[in-house]
Coordinates of C-alpha atoms and ligand atoms in Angstrom, one line a residue:
M1 CA 115.1 91.5 77.5
C2 CA 117.4 88.8 76.6
G3 CA 117.0 85.5 74.9
I4 CA 118.0 82.1 76.2
H5 CA 118.5 78.8 74.3
A6 CA 119.9 75.6 75.7
V7 CA 119.9 72.0 74.4
I8 CA 121.2 68.9 76.2
S9 CA 121.5 66.0 73.9
K10 CA 122.9 62.5 73.8
T11 CA 123.7 62.6 70.2
G12 CA 125.8 65.6 69.5
F13 CA 125.7 69.4 69.7
Q14 CA 122.4 70.9 68.6
V15 CA 121.8 74.4 67.5
P16 CA 118.5 76.3 67.2
S17 CA 116.9 76.7 63.7
E18 CA 117.7 79.9 61.9
D19 CA 114.1 81.1 62.6
L20 CA 114.4 80.5 66.3
K21 CA 117.8 82.2 66.3
H22 CA 116.2 85.2 64.5
L23 CA 113.5 85.4 67.1
L24 CA 116.1 85.2 69.9
C25 CA 118.0 88.1 68.3
N26 CA 114.8 90.2 68.2
R27 CA 114.7 89.8 72.0
G28 CA 118.4 90.6 72.4
P29 CA 119.7 92.7 69.6
D30 CA 122.9 93.8 71.2
H31 CA 124.9 90.6 71.4
I32 CA 124.7 86.9 70.6
G33 CA 127.0 84.3 72.0
D34 CA 127.2 80.5 72.6
H35 CA 129.0 78.0 74.6
R36 CA 129.5 74.2 74.1
S37 CA 130.2 71.6 76.6
R38 CA 130.6 67.9 76.4
T39 CA 130.7 65.4 79.2
E40 CA 131.4 61.7 78.9
V41 CA 129.5 60.2 81.8
H42 CA 130.5 56.5 81.3
D43 CA 131.5 54.0 78.7
G44 CA 131.2 56.2 75.7
I45 CA 127.9 57.8 76.7
S46 CA 128.2 61.5 76.4
Y47 CA 126.0 64.5 77.0
W48 CA 126.4 67.4 74.6
I49 CA 125.2 70.8 75.9
T50 CA 124.9 73.9 73.8
L51 CA 124.0 77.2 75.5
M52 CA 123.1 80.4 73.6
S53 CA 122.2 83.9 74.8
T54 CA 121.2 87.0 73.1
V55 CA 121.5 90.3 75.0
L56 CA 119.5 93.4 75.4
A57 CA 121.9 95.5 77.4
L58 CA 120.1 97.5 80.1
R59 CA 122.4 97.0 83.1
G60 CA 126.0 98.2 83.7
G61 CA 127.9 100.6 81.7
Q62 CA 128.3 98.5 78.5
V63 CA 127.1 95.4 76.8
T64 CA 128.0 92.4 78.9
P65 CA 128.4 89.3 76.7
Q66 CA 126.7 86.0 77.5
P67 CA 126.7 83.1 78.2
F68 CA 128.9 83.7 81.3
V69 CA 131.6 81.0 81.4
D70 CA 133.9 80.1 84.2
A71 CA 137.2 79.1 82.6
S72 CA 138.5 76.9 85.4
S73 CA 135.4 74.8 85.9
G74 CA 133.6 75.1 82.6
S75 CA 130.4 76.1 84.4
A76 CA 128.2 78.6 82.5
L77 CA 125.1 80.7 82.9
C78 CA 122.4 82.0 80.5
W79 CA 120.6 84.9 82.3
N80 CA 117.5 86.6 81.1
G81 CA 116.4 88.9 83.9
E82 CA 116.9 91.7 86.3
A83 CA 118.3 90.9 89.7
W84 CA 117.3 94.2 91.4
K85 CA 118.5 92.9 94.8
I86 CA 120.4 90.0 96.2
G87 CA 119.3 89.6 99.8
Q88 CA 118.4 93.2 100.7
D89 CA 121.3 94.8 98.8
P90 CA 120.6 96.5 95.5
V91 CA 122.8 95.2 92.7
E92 CA 125.1 97.7 91.2
G93 CA 126.5 97.1 87.7
N94 CA 125.7 94.0 85.7
D95 CA 123.3 91.8 87.5
G96 CA 123.9 88.6 85.5
Q97 CA 127.6 88.9 86.3
A98 CA 126.8 89.3 90.0
V99 CA 124.5 86.2 90.0
F100 CA 127.1 84.2 88.1
T101 CA 129.9 85.0 90.5
L102 CA 127.7 83.8 93.4
L103 CA 126.7 80.6 91.6
I104 CA 130.4 79.8 90.9
Q105 CA 131.2 80.4 94.5
A106 CA 128.4 78.0 95.4
T107 CA 129.8 75.3 93.2
S108 CA 133.5 75.7 93.7
S109 CA 134.1 74.7 97.3
K110 CA 134.8 71.2 98.3
K111 CA 131.2 70.5 99.3
L112 CA 129.1 67.3 98.8
P113 CA 126.9 67.6 95.8
S114 CA 123.8 68.0 97.9
E115 CA 125.4 70.8 99.8
T116 CA 126.3 72.5 96.5
T117 CA 122.7 72.2 95.4
I118 CA 121.6 73.9 98.7
A119 CA 124.1 76.7 98.1
I120 CA 122.9 77.2 94.6
L121 CA 119.3 77.3 95.7
E122 CA 120.2 79.8 98.4
V123 CA 121.7 82.2 95.8
L124 CA 118.6 81.9 93.5
R125 CA 116.1 82.3 96.4
S126 CA 117.8 85.5 97.5
I127 CA 117.2 87.3 94.2
S128 CA 114.5 89.9 94.0
G129 CA 113.4 90.6 90.4
P130 CA 112.2 88.9 87.3
F131 CA 114.3 86.2 85.7
A132 CA 114.6 83.0 83.7
F133 CA 117.9 81.2 83.6
V134 CA 119.9 78.1 82.7
F135 CA 122.9 77.3 84.8
L136 CA 125.4 74.5 83.9
D137 CA 127.2 73.2 87.0
K138 CA 129.9 71.4 84.9
R139 CA 131.8 70.2 88.0
H140 CA 128.9 68.2 89.3
G141 CA 127.2 67.4 86.0
Q142 CA 124.0 69.2 86.8
L143 CA 121.9 71.6 84.7
Y144 CA 119.7 74.0 86.7
F145 CA 116.9 76.1 85.1
G146 CA 113.8 77.9 86.1
R147 CA 111.8 81.1 86.3
D148 CA 111.4 83.6 89.2
R149 CA 108.5 82.8 91.6
L150 CA 106.2 85.3 89.9
G151 CA 106.9 84.0 86.5
R152 CA 107.8 87.4 85.0
R153 CA 110.1 86.0 82.4
S154 CA 109.4 83.4 79.8
L155 CA 111.0 79.9 79.6
V156 CA 109.6 77.0 77.6
S157 CA 110.9 73.5 77.2
K158 CA 110.6 70.7 74.7
Y159 CA 111.5 67.0 75.1
D160 CA 112.3 65.1 71.9
F161 CA 112.4 61.4 72.3
D162 CA 113.6 60.6 68.8
L163 CA 116.6 63.0 69.0
G164 CA 117.3 62.3 72.6
T165 CA 117.3 66.0 73.4
F166 CA 115.9 68.3 76.0
E167 CA 115.6 71.9 74.8
L168 CA 114.9 75.1 76.8
C169 CA 114.2 78.5 75.1
S170 CA 112.7 81.9 75.8
I171 CA 110.2 81.3 73.0
S172 CA 108.7 78.3 71.4
G173 CA 110.1 77.1 68.1
E174 CA 107.7 76.1 65.3
K175 CA 108.1 72.4 65.6
G176 CA 107.4 70.0 68.4
F177 CA 105.5 70.1 71.6
W178 CA 106.6 73.0 73.8
L179 CA 105.5 73.5 77.4
E180 CA 105.9 76.5 79.7
V181 CA 108.4 75.8 82.5
E182 CA 106.3 76.3 85.7
A183 CA 107.4 79.2 87.8
D184 CA 107.1 77.1 90.9
G185 CA 110.7 76.4 91.7
V186 CA 114.2 75.6 90.5
Y187 CA 114.6 72.5 88.2
Q188 CA 117.7 70.4 88.4
L189 CA 118.5 68.0 85.5
S190 CA 121.1 65.6 86.8
Y191 CA 122.9 64.2 83.7
D192 CA 125.9 62.9 85.5
S193 CA 124.7 60.9 88.4
S194 CA 128.2 59.5 89.1
T195 CA 128.8 62.6 91.2
W196 CA 125.9 61.5 93.5
Q197 CA 127.5 58.1 94.4
N198 CA 128.3 58.0 98.0
E199 CA 125.5 60.5 98.7
S200 CA 123.0 59.3 101.2
Q201 CA 120.7 62.2 100.6
H202 CA 119.5 62.5 97.0
P203 CA 117.5 65.6 96.2
P204 CA 113.8 65.3 96.9
E205 CA 110.7 66.0 94.9
D206 CA 109.2 64.7 91.7
R207 CA 110.8 63.5 88.6
V208 CA 110.0 65.2 85.3
K209 CA 110.1 63.0 82.2
T210 CA 113.1 64.0 80.2
I211 CA 116.4 62.6 79.0
A212 CA 117.9 62.6 82.5
V213 CA 116.6 62.5 86.0
T214 CA 115.1 65.9 86.8
Y215 CA 114.2 67.2 90.3
K216 CA 112.2 70.1 91.4
H217 CA 113.0 72.4 94.3
P218 CA 110.0 74.5 95.1
W219 CA 110.5 78.2 95.7
A220 CA 108.4 78.0 98.8
T221 CA 109.8 75.8 101.4
A222 CA 108.0 74.6 104.5
D223 CA 110.5 76.3 106.7
S224 CA 110.9 79.5 104.7
D225 CA 113.2 81.8 106.6
N226 CA 113.8 85.4 105.9
S227 CA 116.8 84.8 103.7
G228 CA 114.6 83.1 101.2
L229 CA 112.5 86.2 100.5
P230 CA 109.1 84.5 100.8
L231 CA 106.2 86.5 99.5
G232 CA 104.4 86.6 102.8
L233 CA 101.5 84.9 104.4
F234 CA 98.1 86.2 103.3
N235 CA 96.4 88.1 106.0
T236 CA 92.9 86.6 106.5
T237 CA 92.0 88.7 109.5
V238 CA 88.4 89.9 109.4
P239 CA 87.8 93.3 111.0
T240 CA 86.1 93.2 114.3
E241 CA 85.3 96.9 114.6
H242 CA 84.3 99.7 112.3
F243 CA 87.2 100.9 110.3
V244 CA 87.6 103.9 107.9
L245 CA 90.0 103.7 105.0
D246 CA 90.8 107.2 104.1
R247 CA 93.8 109.4 103.2
Q248 CA 95.1 109.3 106.7
T249 CA 95.2 105.5 106.9
D250 CA 98.8 104.1 107.3
S251 CA 98.5 101.8 104.3
V252 CA 98.4 104.8 101.9
G253 CA 101.7 106.0 103.1
Y254 CA 103.3 102.5 103.1
L255 CA 102.1 102.0 99.6
R256 CA 103.6 105.2 98.5
H257 CA 106.9 104.4 100.1
L258 CA 107.1 100.9 98.7
L259 CA 106.0 101.8 95.2
S260 CA 108.6 104.6 95.1
E261 CA 111.3 102.2 96.2
S262 CA 110.2 99.7 93.6
L263 CA 110.2 102.4 90.9
K264 CA 113.6 103.6 91.8
L265 CA 115.1 100.3 90.9
R266 CA 113.1 100.1 87.7
V267 CA 113.4 103.6 86.2
Q268 CA 116.6 105.0 87.4
N269 CA 120.0 104.4 85.6
V270 CA 118.4 103.1 82.4
P271 CA 121.0 103.6 79.7
L272 CA 120.2 105.6 76.6
P273 CA 119.3 103.3 73.7
P274 CA 122.1 102.8 71.2
N275 CA 122.0 105.0 68.1
H276 CA 119.3 107.2 69.7
D277 CA 118.2 110.5 68.2
I278 CA 120.0 113.2 70.1
N279 CA 116.9 115.3 70.2
L280 CA 115.0 112.6 72.0
H281 CA 115.9 112.2 75.7
V282 CA 113.6 109.3 76.6
R283 CA 114.5 106.1 78.3
V284 CA 111.3 104.9 79.9
A285 CA 107.8 104.5 78.5
V286 CA 104.6 103.6 80.2
L287 CA 102.0 101.1 78.8
F288 CA 99.3 103.7 79.2
S289 CA 95.6 103.0 79.1
G290 CA 95.0 106.1 81.2
G291 CA 93.6 104.0 84.1
L292 CA 94.5 104.2 87.7
D293 CA 97.4 101.7 87.9
C294 CA 99.5 102.9 85.0
T295 CA 98.9 106.6 85.6
V296 CA 100.1 106.4 89.2
L297 CA 103.3 104.8 87.9
A298 CA 103.8 107.6 85.4
R299 CA 103.1 110.2 88.1
M300 CA 105.6 108.6 90.5
A301 CA 108.2 108.0 87.9
H302 CA 108.1 111.8 87.4
D303 CA 109.3 112.3 90.9
L304 CA 112.3 110.0 90.3
L305 CA 113.6 110.9 86.9
P306 CA 115.6 114.0 86.0
V307 CA 113.2 116.6 84.8
D308 CA 114.8 117.0 81.3
Q309 CA 114.0 113.3 80.6
Q310 CA 110.9 112.8 78.6
I311 CA 108.4 110.1 79.5
D312 CA 106.4 108.4 76.7
L313 CA 102.9 107.3 77.3
I314 CA 102.0 104.5 74.9
N315 CA 98.2 104.2 74.2
V316 CA 96.9 101.6 71.9
A317 CA 93.6 101.5 70.1
F318 CA 92.1 99.0 67.6
E319 CA 89.7 99.1 64.8
N320 CA 87.2 96.4 65.8
P321 CA 85.0 95.4 62.8
R322 CA 82.4 93.9 65.2
V323 CA 81.9 97.3 66.7
V324 CA 81.9 99.0 63.4
Q325 CA 79.3 96.5 62.1
A326 CA 77.2 96.8 65.1
A327 CA 77.3 100.6 64.8
K328 CA 75.8 100.3 61.3
K329 CA 72.8 98.5 62.7
A330 CA 70.2 100.9 63.9
T331 CA 69.1 98.8 66.9
K332 CA 69.7 100.2 70.3
P333 CA 71.6 97.7 72.5
R334 CA 69.5 96.0 75.1
K335 CA 71.6 95.6 78.3
G336 CA 71.3 92.6 80.4
S337 CA 69.3 90.5 78.0
S338 CA 69.8 86.9 79.0
K339 CA 72.4 85.8 76.5
D340 CA 74.5 88.9 76.5
S341 CA 78.0 88.1 77.6
K342 CA 80.1 90.8 79.3
V343 CA 81.8 91.3 76.0
D344 CA 78.6 91.9 74.2
V345 CA 77.5 94.4 76.8
E346 CA 80.8 96.3 76.4
L347 CA 80.5 96.2 72.7
A348 CA 76.9 97.3 72.8
E349 CA 77.7 100.3 75.0
A350 CA 80.5 101.1 72.6
T351 CA 78.1 100.9 69.7
L352 CA 75.9 103.4 71.3
S353 CA 78.7 105.9 71.8
E354 CA 79.9 105.3 68.2
K355 CA 76.5 106.3 67.0
L356 CA 76.7 109.5 68.9
V357 CA 79.9 110.5 67.3
S358 CA 79.5 108.9 63.9
D359 CA 82.2 110.8 62.2
A360 CA 84.9 110.2 64.8
S361 CA 87.8 107.8 64.0
P362 CA 87.3 104.3 65.3
F363 CA 90.5 104.8 67.4
E364 CA 89.6 108.0 69.1
I365 CA 86.4 106.6 70.5
C366 CA 88.1 103.5 72.0
P367 CA 87.5 103.6 75.8
D368 CA 91.2 103.5 76.5
R369 CA 91.9 106.3 74.1
C370 CA 89.4 108.5 75.9
T371 CA 90.7 107.8 79.4
G372 CA 94.3 107.9 78.0
R373 CA 93.9 111.4 76.7
K374 CA 92.2 112.5 79.9
A375 CA 94.9 111.1 82.1
F376 CA 97.6 112.6 79.8
Q377 CA 96.0 116.0 80.3
E378 CA 95.9 115.5 84.1
L379 CA 99.6 114.6 84.2
Q380 CA 100.4 117.7 82.2
V381 CA 98.5 119.8 84.8
V382 CA 100.0 118.1 87.8
C383 CA 103.6 117.9 86.5
P384 CA 103.9 120.8 84.2
A385 CA 107.7 120.8 84.3
R386 CA 107.9 117.3 82.7
S387 CA 107.7 116.8 78.9
W388 CA 105.1 114.0 78.6
R389 CA 104.6 112.4 75.2
F390 CA 101.3 110.8 74.3
V391 CA 102.0 108.1 71.7
A392 CA 98.7 107.1 70.0
V393 CA 99.1 103.7 68.4
D394 CA 96.3 103.1 66.0
V395 CA 95.9 99.6 64.7
P396 CA 93.6 99.2 61.6
Y397 CA 91.9 95.8 61.4
S398 CA 94.0 94.9 58.3
E399 CA 97.2 95.4 60.3
T400 CA 95.9 93.2 63.1
I401 CA 95.3 90.5 60.5
A402 CA 98.6 91.0 58.9
H403 CA 100.4 90.2 62.2
K404 CA 98.0 87.5 63.3
S405 CA 100.2 84.5 62.6
K406 CA 103.3 86.1 64.1
V407 CA 101.4 86.9 67.3
I408 CA 100.0 83.4 67.5
S409 CA 103.4 81.9 67.2
L410 CA 104.8 84.2 69.9
I411 CA 102.2 83.4 72.5
S412 CA 102.6 79.6 71.9
P413 CA 102.1 77.4 73.9
H414 CA 99.2 79.6 74.9
N415 CA 96.4 79.3 72.3
T416 CA 93.1 80.7 73.2
E417 CA 91.1 83.6 71.7
M418 CA 91.5 85.4 75.0
D419 CA 95.3 85.0 75.0
L420 CA 95.3 86.4 71.4
S421 CA 93.2 89.4 72.2
I422 CA 95.3 90.4 75.1
A423 CA 98.5 89.7 73.2
Y424 CA 97.5 91.9 70.3
A425 CA 97.2 94.9 72.6
L426 CA 100.6 94.2 74.2
Y427 CA 102.3 93.4 70.8
F428 CA 101.3 96.7 69.1
A429 CA 101.8 98.8 72.2
A430 CA 105.3 97.4 72.7
R431 CA 106.1 98.1 69.0
G432 CA 105.7 101.7 70.0
V433 CA 105.0 103.1 66.6
G434 CA 102.3 105.7 66.2
T435 CA 101.8 109.4 66.3
A436 CA 103.0 111.6 69.2
T437 CA 101.7 114.6 70.9
S438 CA 103.9 116.3 73.5
S439 CA 103.1 118.8 76.0
L440 CA 105.1 121.3 74.0
N441 CA 103.7 120.5 70.6
A442 CA 100.0 119.7 70.3
T443 CA 100.2 118.6 66.6
P444 CA 100.6 114.8 66.3
V445 CA 103.7 113.7 64.4
P446 CA 104.7 110.2 63.3
Y447 CA 106.8 108.7 66.0
A448 CA 108.5 105.5 67.2
T449 CA 109.5 105.3 70.8
P450 CA 113.2 104.7 71.4
A451 CA 112.5 103.6 75.0
R452 CA 113.6 100.1 75.8
V453 CA 112.0 100.0 79.2
L454 CA 108.2 99.7 79.4
L455 CA 106.4 100.1 82.7
S456 CA 103.3 98.0 83.2
G457 CA 100.6 98.5 85.9
L458 CA 99.9 94.8 86.1
G459 CA 99.4 93.3 89.6
A460 CA 97.5 96.1 91.3
D461 CA 94.1 94.5 90.7
E462 CA 95.2 91.2 92.2
L463 CA 96.9 92.8 95.2
F464 CA 94.3 95.4 96.1
G465 CA 91.0 94.0 94.9
G466 CA 90.4 95.8 91.6
Y467 CA 88.3 93.3 89.7
T468 CA 84.5 93.4 89.6
R469 CA 84.5 89.8 90.9
H470 CA 86.1 91.1 94.1
A471 CA 83.0 93.3 94.7
T472 CA 80.8 90.4 93.7
A473 CA 82.5 88.1 96.1
F474 CA 82.0 90.6 98.9
N475 CA 78.4 91.2 98.1
R476 CA 77.6 87.5 98.1
R477 CA 79.8 86.2 100.9
G478 CA 81.1 89.2 102.8
F479 CA 84.7 89.3 104.0
T480 CA 85.1 85.5 103.8
G481 CA 84.3 85.5 100.1
L482 CA 86.4 88.5 99.4
L483 CA 89.4 87.1 101.3
E484 CA 89.2 83.8 99.5
E485 CA 89.0 85.4 96.1
L486 CA 92.0 87.7 96.8
K487 CA 94.1 84.9 98.3
L488 CA 93.5 82.9 95.2
D489 CA 94.6 85.8 93.0
V490 CA 97.8 86.2 95.0
D491 CA 98.5 82.4 94.9
R492 CA 98.0 82.6 91.1
L493 CA 100.3 85.5 90.5
G494 CA 103.1 83.1 89.5
K495 CA 100.7 81.2 87.2
R496 CA 99.5 84.3 85.5
N497 CA 100.3 84.7 81.9
L498 CA 103.4 86.8 82.3
G499 CA 105.5 84.4 80.3
R500 CA 103.1 84.8 77.4
D501 CA 103.3 88.6 77.8
D502 CA 107.1 88.6 77.9
R503 CA 107.3 86.7 74.6
V504 CA 105.1 89.2 72.9
I505 CA 106.6 92.4 74.4
S506 CA 110.3 91.4 74.1
H507 CA 109.9 90.7 70.5
W508 CA 110.5 94.4 69.9
G509 CA 113.8 94.5 71.8
R510 CA 112.2 96.1 74.9
E511 CA 111.4 94.8 78.3
A512 CA 108.3 95.3 80.5
R513 CA 108.9 96.1 84.1
F514 CA 106.2 95.5 86.7
P515 CA 106.6 97.9 89.7
Y516 CA 103.5 96.4 91.5
L517 CA 105.1 93.0 91.4
D518 CA 108.2 94.1 93.4
E519 CA 108.8 91.4 96.0
N520 CA 108.8 93.8 99.0
L521 CA 105.6 95.5 97.8
V522 CA 103.9 92.1 97.2
K523 CA 104.9 90.9 100.6
W524 CA 103.6 94.0 102.3
A525 CA 100.3 93.9 100.4
V526 CA 99.8 90.2 101.1
E527 CA 100.3 90.8 104.9
C528 CA 98.3 94.0 105.0
P529 CA 94.8 93.5 106.5
I530 CA 92.0 93.6 104.0
W531 CA 90.3 96.7 105.3
Q532 CA 93.4 98.8 104.6
K533 CA 93.4 97.8 100.9
C534 CA 89.9 98.0 99.7
D535 CA 86.6 99.2 101.1
F536 CA 83.7 97.2 100.0
H537 CA 82.2 97.3 103.4
Q538 CA 82.0 101.1 103.5
D539 CA 78.8 102.5 104.9
T540 CA 77.6 104.4 101.9
S541 CA 75.1 106.4 103.9
A542 CA 77.9 107.8 106.1
K543 CA 79.0 111.3 105.3
K544 CA 82.2 111.0 103.3
Q545 CA 85.2 113.2 103.9
D546 CA 86.9 112.0 100.8
P547 CA 85.7 112.5 97.3
D548 CA 83.6 109.8 95.7
I549 CA 86.2 107.1 95.5
E550 CA 85.3 103.6 94.5
P551 CA 85.8 100.8 97.0
G552 CA 88.0 98.5 94.8
K553 CA 91.8 99.2 95.1
K554 CA 90.8 102.1 97.3
V555 CA 94.3 102.4 98.9
L556 CA 95.7 103.0 95.4
R557 CA 93.0 105.5 94.6
L558 CA 93.7 107.4 97.7
L559 CA 97.3 107.5 96.8
A560 CA 96.5 108.8 93.3
Y561 CA 94.3 111.5 95.0
D562 CA 97.2 112.5 97.2
L563 CA 99.5 112.7 94.2
G564 CA 97.1 115.2 92.6
L565 CA 95.5 112.8 90.2
H566 CA 91.9 113.6 91.2
S567 CA 90.1 112.5 88.1
V568 CA 92.2 109.3 87.7
A569 CA 91.4 108.4 91.3
V570 CA 87.7 108.1 90.5
E571 CA 88.1 106.4 87.1
K572 CA 86.4 103.1 86.6
K573 CA 88.3 99.8 85.9
R574 CA 88.3 98.2 82.5
A575 CA 90.2 95.1 81.2
I576 CA 92.8 95.7 78.5
Q577 CA 91.0 93.7 75.8
F578 CA 87.8 95.8 76.3
G579 CA 89.6 99.1 76.6
A580 CA 91.7 98.7 73.5
R581 CA 88.8 96.8 71.7
T582 CA 90.8 93.7 70.9
A583 CA 88.1 91.4 72.4
K584 CA 86.0 89.6 69.8
M585 CA 87.4 91.2 66.7
E586 CA 86.4 88.4 64.5
L587 CA 82.9 88.2 63.3
G588 CA 80.8 85.4 64.7
S589 CA 80.6 84.5 68.3
T590 CA 83.4 83.0 70.3
K591 CA 84.3 82.7 73.9
G592 CA 87.6 83.8 75.4
T593 CA 88.4 80.2 76.2
T594 CA 87.9 79.1 72.6
L595 CA 91.0 77.8 70.9
I596 CA 92.4 80.1 68.2
S597 CA 91.0 78.8 64.9
Ligands
LIG601 C1 97.0 90.9 109.9 O1 96.6 92.2 110.2 C2 96.4 92.4 111.6 C3 95.9 93.8 111.8 O2 96.8 94.8 111.3 C4 97.8 92.2 112.3 O3 97.6 92.4 113.7 C5 98.2 90.8 112.0 O4 99.5 90.5 112.6 C6 98.3 90.5 110.5 N1 98.6 89.1 110.3 C7 99.5 88.7 109.4 C8 99.6 87.2 109.2 O5 100.2 89.4 108.8

């Protein structure tokens, strides 16, 4: 992924601190560039704008330098993202360049400023894919910035009253009060309002406190037309007659098709990493817990990649001193006792299994390690021609602690124990250092993945009803309860913590890609009637034709079954922090919402 930094100041050009620059270079190790621009707005009052980009080159044949600058107008773009499609057309070559060309076209004609804004928004709304950006429209004295509607890339901002600066960055610096830029629309900072004189129609929406008037243009517009790629209207239809969700149901085939299209964009044409080991032919890795969502991705990526390309499966496991300590106590855990939190029950269960295999390594008995190995085995059986590599990332407690302050600074402005425990898992997984076992060679060897693209199964639970609370909602309040819960999840997709995850993962010069969050797939899933996604209403007494498949995310489970992943299809769901055992690592009791101490 790339790094973005932009400062607009009334007092001179500002540059990021050396520390911040270093962090930006971790995200984009292939190139660093900057661009400066000064505008005198009136009577000696000037705005000084500094743009900086670092590049992780994953698109087009070579490294494409940034920021993009248009020599004739002085307009410039910092681009951190992947425009997979513009409108319905896949983008060939470098996507940042393609977006920039369209933005320059939008600003160059002799339009009124408000028409220019509309044209710029049209370009941005037509992009499918994750991005964060800063675009300087020098001609009209406007600075645009924002994140894609699902918030898949990070962008944080800081306003400094004393310095008279407004700063945007992919990661938070150490000093000051940084806020996440909301993924709800395009922001327009209007530093030269003189271009708006004679305009009857000022841009609408609320003002954000900053050094110049800032407007917000929401992604979702009331009159969303098809050109704007809306994410669909949630289908709240309740079934009126009995319906069976099985392998013949249309939704299974649709999901397969859409997921395959999504994966094509995300796994094909990935360039080989620079200075790669010629014996390693790997470009894509999967963040691999061995669960349903990520294993389906691995299985389908197999169908799309040349068979001589290896695929790395990165599986992370932690030494959790609470589990170890609990294991030493001889007491058998009591489930469901009144003050047991979910975490305690998970840990208690873990304790029990630990006691059964007292000599095993703390890593090998992590729940995700067990399911990971099992799913690895199943992939080898189902796709024997592929060279799969299982990368076991073992994180001793001492190492977790050694990286703690780094991880805390990366997730900022997020700051809860829950954020930290999830971030640990992603941070060490994305580092990709561990021991590897391949289908050809069963003896583990030390290994660091060269893959710069990491596939993540995130999103499937929200789209298809995979969380326990979805089952709970159905049991308590039937379809109405379930639909409300799922609709909330879909609405929250953009507010999820993908910015936080991006800051942690990109630190290692890699980027996560989310095939389930493809715009076309999300739109289809949102509009698909509930009974074709999950199956909480199934009549359990009825004779089943399909194997014993759980009702949550059933459409995806059926797809997994069709793809030959029979044991993965019936695997139970587990959240990352429990599976990798990063939840509640510190002794003493804390809740997930507790601020990091
Ligand atoms: C919801 O699903 C039903 C049944 O397939 C379909 O007839 C209806 O058009 C869908 N509604 C929306 C808003 O997509």
